[in-house]
XYZ file of C-alpha atoms in Angstrom:
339
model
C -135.313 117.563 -102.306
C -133.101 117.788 -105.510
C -132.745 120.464 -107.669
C -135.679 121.327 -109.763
C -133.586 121.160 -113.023
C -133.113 117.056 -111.863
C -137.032 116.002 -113.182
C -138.413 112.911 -112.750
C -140.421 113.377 -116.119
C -141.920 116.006 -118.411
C -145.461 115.735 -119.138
C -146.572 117.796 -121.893
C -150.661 118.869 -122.309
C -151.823 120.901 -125.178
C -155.201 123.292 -123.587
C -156.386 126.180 -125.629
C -153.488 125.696 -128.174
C -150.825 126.295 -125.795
C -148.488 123.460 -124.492
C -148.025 123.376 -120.517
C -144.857 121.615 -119.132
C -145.455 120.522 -115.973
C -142.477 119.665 -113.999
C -143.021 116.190 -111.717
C -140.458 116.362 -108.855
C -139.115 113.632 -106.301
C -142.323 114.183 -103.864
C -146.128 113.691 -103.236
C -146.994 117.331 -103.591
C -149.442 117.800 -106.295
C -148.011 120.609 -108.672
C -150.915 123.240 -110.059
C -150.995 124.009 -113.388
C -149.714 127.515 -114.222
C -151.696 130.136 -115.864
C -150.904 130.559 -119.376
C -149.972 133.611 -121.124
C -151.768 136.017 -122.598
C -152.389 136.340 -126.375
C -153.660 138.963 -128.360
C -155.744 138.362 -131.971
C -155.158 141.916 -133.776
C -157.998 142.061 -136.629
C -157.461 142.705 -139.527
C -158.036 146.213 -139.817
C -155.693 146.411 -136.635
C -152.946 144.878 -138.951
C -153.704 147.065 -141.858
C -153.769 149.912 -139.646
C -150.363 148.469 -137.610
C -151.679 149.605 -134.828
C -153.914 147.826 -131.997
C -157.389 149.365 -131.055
C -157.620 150.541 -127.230
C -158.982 147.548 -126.102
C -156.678 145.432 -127.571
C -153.765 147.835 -126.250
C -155.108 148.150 -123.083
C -154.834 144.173 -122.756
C -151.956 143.831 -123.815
C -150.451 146.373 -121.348
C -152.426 144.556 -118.484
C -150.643 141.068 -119.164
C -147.153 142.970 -119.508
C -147.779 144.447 -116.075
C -149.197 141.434 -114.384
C -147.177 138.685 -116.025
C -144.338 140.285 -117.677
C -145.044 139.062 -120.874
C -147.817 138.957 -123.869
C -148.243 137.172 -126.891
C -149.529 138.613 -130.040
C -149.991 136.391 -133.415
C -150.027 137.192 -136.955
C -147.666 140.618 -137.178
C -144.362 139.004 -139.028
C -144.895 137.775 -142.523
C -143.987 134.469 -143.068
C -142.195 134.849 -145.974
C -140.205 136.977 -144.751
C -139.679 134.860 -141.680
C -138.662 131.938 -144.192
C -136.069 134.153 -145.739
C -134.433 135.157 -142.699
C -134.652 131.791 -140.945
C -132.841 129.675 -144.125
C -130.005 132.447 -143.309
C -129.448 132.142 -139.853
C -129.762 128.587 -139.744
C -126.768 128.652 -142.002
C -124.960 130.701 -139.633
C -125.663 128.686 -136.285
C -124.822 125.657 -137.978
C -121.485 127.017 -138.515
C -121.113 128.786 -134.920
C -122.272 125.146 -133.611
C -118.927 124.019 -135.083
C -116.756 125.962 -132.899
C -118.210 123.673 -130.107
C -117.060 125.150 -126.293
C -115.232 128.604 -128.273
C -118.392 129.215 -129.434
C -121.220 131.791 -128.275
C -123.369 129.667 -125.975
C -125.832 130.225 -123.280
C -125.301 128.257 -120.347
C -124.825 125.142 -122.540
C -123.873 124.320 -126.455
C -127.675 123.757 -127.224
C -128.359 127.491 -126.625
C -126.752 129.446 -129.083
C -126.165 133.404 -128.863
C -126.519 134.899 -132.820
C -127.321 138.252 -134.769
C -129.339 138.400 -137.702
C -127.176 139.730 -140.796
C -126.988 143.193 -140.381
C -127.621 143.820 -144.243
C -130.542 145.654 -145.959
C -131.610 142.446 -147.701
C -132.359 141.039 -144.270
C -133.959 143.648 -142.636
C -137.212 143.706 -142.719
C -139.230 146.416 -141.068
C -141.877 144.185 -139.766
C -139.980 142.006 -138.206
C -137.165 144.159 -136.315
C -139.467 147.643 -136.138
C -142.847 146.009 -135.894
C -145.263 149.021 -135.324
C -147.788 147.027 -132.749
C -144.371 145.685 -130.897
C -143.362 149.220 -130.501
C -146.906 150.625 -129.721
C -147.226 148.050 -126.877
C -143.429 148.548 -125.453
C -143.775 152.519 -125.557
C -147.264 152.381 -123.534
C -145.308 150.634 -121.016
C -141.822 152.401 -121.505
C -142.677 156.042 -122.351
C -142.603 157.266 -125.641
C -139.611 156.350 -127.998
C -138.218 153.884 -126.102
C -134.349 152.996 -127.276
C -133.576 149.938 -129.050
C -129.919 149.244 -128.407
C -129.719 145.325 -128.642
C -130.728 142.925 -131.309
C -129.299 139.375 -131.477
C -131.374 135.813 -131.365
C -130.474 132.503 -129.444
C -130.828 129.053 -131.611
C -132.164 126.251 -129.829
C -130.125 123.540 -131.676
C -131.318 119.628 -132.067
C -129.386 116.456 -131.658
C -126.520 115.772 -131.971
C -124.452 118.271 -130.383
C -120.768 118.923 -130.909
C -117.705 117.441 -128.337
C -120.184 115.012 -127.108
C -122.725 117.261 -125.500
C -126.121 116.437 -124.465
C -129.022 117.785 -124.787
C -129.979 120.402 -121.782
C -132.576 122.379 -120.299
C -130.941 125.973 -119.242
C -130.873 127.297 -115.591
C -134.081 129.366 -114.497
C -132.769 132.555 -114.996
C -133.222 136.519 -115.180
C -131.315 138.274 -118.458
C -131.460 141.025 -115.463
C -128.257 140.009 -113.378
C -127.759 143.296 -111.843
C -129.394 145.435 -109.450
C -132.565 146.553 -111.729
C -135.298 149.081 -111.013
C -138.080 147.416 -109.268
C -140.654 148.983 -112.206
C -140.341 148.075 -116.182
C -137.519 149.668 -117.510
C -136.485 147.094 -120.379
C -139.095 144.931 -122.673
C -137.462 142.200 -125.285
C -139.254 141.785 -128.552
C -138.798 138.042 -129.441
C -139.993 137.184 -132.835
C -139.458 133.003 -133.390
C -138.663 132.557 -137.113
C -140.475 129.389 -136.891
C -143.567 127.995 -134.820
C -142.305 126.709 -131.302
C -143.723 124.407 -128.847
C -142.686 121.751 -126.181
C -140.444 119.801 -129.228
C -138.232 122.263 -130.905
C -137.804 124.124 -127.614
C -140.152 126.482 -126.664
C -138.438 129.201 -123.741
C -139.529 128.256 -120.249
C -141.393 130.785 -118.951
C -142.317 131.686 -114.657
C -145.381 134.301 -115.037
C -145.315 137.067 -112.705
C -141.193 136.442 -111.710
C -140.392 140.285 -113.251
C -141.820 141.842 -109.855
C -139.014 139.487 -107.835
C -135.533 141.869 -107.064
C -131.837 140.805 -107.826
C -131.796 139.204 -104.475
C -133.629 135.985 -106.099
C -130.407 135.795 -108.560
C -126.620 133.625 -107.246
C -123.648 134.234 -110.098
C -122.136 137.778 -110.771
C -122.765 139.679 -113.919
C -121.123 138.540 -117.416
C -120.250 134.814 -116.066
C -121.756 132.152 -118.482
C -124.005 131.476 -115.285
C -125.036 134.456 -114.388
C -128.972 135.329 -113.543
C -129.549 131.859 -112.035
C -132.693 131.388 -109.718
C -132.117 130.169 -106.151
C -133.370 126.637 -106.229
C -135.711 127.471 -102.710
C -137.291 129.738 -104.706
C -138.092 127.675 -107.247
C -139.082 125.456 -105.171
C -141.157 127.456 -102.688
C -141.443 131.221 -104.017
C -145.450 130.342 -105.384
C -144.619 130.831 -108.935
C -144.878 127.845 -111.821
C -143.009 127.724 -115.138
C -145.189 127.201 -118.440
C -143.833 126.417 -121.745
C -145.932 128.201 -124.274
C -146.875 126.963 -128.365
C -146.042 129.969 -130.358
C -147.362 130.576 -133.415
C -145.253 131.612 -136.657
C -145.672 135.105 -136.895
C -146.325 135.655 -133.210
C -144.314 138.571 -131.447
C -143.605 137.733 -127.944
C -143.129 140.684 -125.241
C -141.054 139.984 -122.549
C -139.737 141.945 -119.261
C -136.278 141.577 -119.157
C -136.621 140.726 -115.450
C -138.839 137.942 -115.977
C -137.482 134.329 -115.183
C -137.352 132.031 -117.823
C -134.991 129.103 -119.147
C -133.674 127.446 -122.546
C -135.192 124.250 -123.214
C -134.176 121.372 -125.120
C -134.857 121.293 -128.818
C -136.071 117.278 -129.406
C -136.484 118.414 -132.997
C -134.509 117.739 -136.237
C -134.401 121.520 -136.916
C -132.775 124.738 -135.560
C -135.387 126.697 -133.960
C -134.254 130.404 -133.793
C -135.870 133.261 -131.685
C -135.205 136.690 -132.305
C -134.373 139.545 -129.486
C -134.990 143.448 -129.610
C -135.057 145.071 -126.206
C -136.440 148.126 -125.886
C -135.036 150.268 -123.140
C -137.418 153.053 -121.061
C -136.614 156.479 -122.755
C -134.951 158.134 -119.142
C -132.908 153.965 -118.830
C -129.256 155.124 -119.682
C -127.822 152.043 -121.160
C -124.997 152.053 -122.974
C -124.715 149.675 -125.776
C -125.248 150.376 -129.549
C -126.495 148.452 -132.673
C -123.830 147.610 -135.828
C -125.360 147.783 -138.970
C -124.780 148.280 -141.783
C -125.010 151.380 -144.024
C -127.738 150.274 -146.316
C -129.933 149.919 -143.683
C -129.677 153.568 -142.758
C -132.355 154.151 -145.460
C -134.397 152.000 -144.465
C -134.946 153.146 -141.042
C -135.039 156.348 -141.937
C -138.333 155.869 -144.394
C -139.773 154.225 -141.508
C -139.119 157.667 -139.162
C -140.650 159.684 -142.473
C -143.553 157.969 -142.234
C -144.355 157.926 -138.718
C -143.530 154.098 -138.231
C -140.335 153.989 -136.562
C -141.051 155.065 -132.531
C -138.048 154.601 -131.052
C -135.021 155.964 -130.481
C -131.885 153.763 -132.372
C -128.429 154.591 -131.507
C -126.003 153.420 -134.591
C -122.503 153.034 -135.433
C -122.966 152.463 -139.085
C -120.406 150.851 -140.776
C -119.311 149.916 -144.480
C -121.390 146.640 -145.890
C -118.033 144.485 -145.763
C -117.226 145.351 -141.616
C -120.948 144.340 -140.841
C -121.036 140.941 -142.582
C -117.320 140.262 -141.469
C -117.971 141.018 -137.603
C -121.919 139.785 -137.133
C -120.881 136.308 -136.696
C -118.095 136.972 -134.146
C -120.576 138.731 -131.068
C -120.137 137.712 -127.304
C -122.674 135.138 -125.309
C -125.892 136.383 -123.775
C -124.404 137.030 -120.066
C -121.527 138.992 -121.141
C -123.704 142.207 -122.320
C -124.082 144.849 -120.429
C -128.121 145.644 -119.609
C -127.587 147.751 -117.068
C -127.469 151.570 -117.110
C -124.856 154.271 -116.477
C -125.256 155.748 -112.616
């Protein structure tokens, strides 16, 4: 049998909003359809409030724990999404241009970026959403510690140097030997609506209770975190690749299998990534930003909104917006935690 990533075809359904790629490979077994994930409709006094009810929470917790990852719609603004997105589409165009020096994931369609670290780009509900952080500290602990925030762009045709369009390797960002309970939850936040055609991630439901074992490549190599094809192939789990709303927050175990698709699209489609480390995880890393965002996350704290813990090295306006463009690729940071 070949390798899954060689597909006959990709047929593309749309039930209950959500588009299901089911994979057709060179052989007569039939291939189920995979559960989709779950998604969570905050009211409106859940948004006013920014926080979810108990039964709302308590679902959300249940699909983090059983799937290792949950959808919930309408918490990012879309004006502020617009704002930010015109940005960074700016800047990915330009890190496109540096073609194989550039930051990519696994291939030149998958781009590895950071949001301008600048006050006039920072907005609260976006990186600190208050339901995000309720949901990742009821599975986390209390104040859990956000030490990474970046994004990957999905970019459309063409590509630079001649490149073609590709589908990542399945893949775990965890590429080291992990805890086997959650430790680490990423906050994606898409700055535009993403389905099947502007490349939607590729997600395997239920993959974050699988151990490093499943995993061939060694940590910080551009291929790092892939699947074994025979587990793909016989391990009982199916990839789904979910419609996302604008405004959605995605939650995400970092040990969860997923993959970069294609973007068939004319546009960049850019995905935003927070993790959110367990309070007693040691990891190392740090965010950059820039002093006037300092106040900014310290109203949040004043008013009760913040959550987490954020470990800084602030630096002067000029050093953030000269170094945010010049980061490393996805693989080459370090998850893991101290011993």
């Amino acid at each position: 049998m070949p390798s899954i990533l060689a597909l006959a075809r990709r047929a593309v359904v749309r039930p209950l909003g959500l588009y299901v790629a089911k994979l057709t490979y060179y052989t007569t077994a039939a291939v189920a359809t995979p559960r989709l994930p779950g998604v969570i409709e905050p009211s409106a006094q859940e948004l006013a409030n920014k926080r979810l009810d108990a039964r709302n929470l308590e679902k959300a917790v249940r699909h983090v724990h059983r799937d290792g990852l949950v959808v919930v719609n309408g918490l990012a603004p879309h004006a502020e999404l617009d704002t930010l997105n015109a940005r960074m589409v700016e800047d990915a165009l330009v890190l496109q241009a540096r073609g194989e020096k550039g930051p990519f994931n696994y291939n030149q369609g998958n781009l590895q970026l950071d949001a301008p670290p600048v006050s006039e780009f920072f907005f609260p509900s976006i990186f600190a959403n208050s339901i995000a952080t309720q949901i990742t500290s009821s599975v986390l602990g209390p104040r859990p510690q956000w030490t990474f925030c970046s994004a990957n762009a999905a970019m459309p045709p063409p590509l630079p140097s001649g490149a073609s369009a590709q589908r990542q390797p399945v893949h775990a960002d965890a590429d080291f030997a992990f805890p086997s309970h959650p430790f680490a939850l990423v906050v994606n936040v898409p700055l535009v609506a993403m389905d099947a055609r502007n490349g939607s991630t590729e997600v395997w439901l239920g993959t974050h209770t699988q151990d490093a074992s499943a995993q061939e490549g060694a940590h910080g190599e551009r291929a790092s975190g892939r699947i074994k094809e025979s587990l793909l192939r016989d391990g009982g789990f199916e990839p789904v690749q979910p419609s996302v709303d604008k405004g959605a927050v995605v939650i995400r175990d970092l040990r969860l299998w997923h993959a970069g698709m294609p973007n068939w699209s004319a546009d960049v489609r850019i995905m935003l990534a927070m993790i959110h480390f367990a309070p007693w995880y040691r990891n190392r890393m740090r965010l950059e930003l820039s002093e006037d965002v300092k106040p900014l996350l310290e109203q949040l704290e004043t008013r009760g909104e913040l959550g987490l813990e954020v470990p800084v090295d602030w630096v002067t306006r000029e050093e953030a917006l000269g170094r945010y463009m010049n980061r490393g690729f996805g693989n080459s940071y370090d998850f893991d935690q101290e011993a």
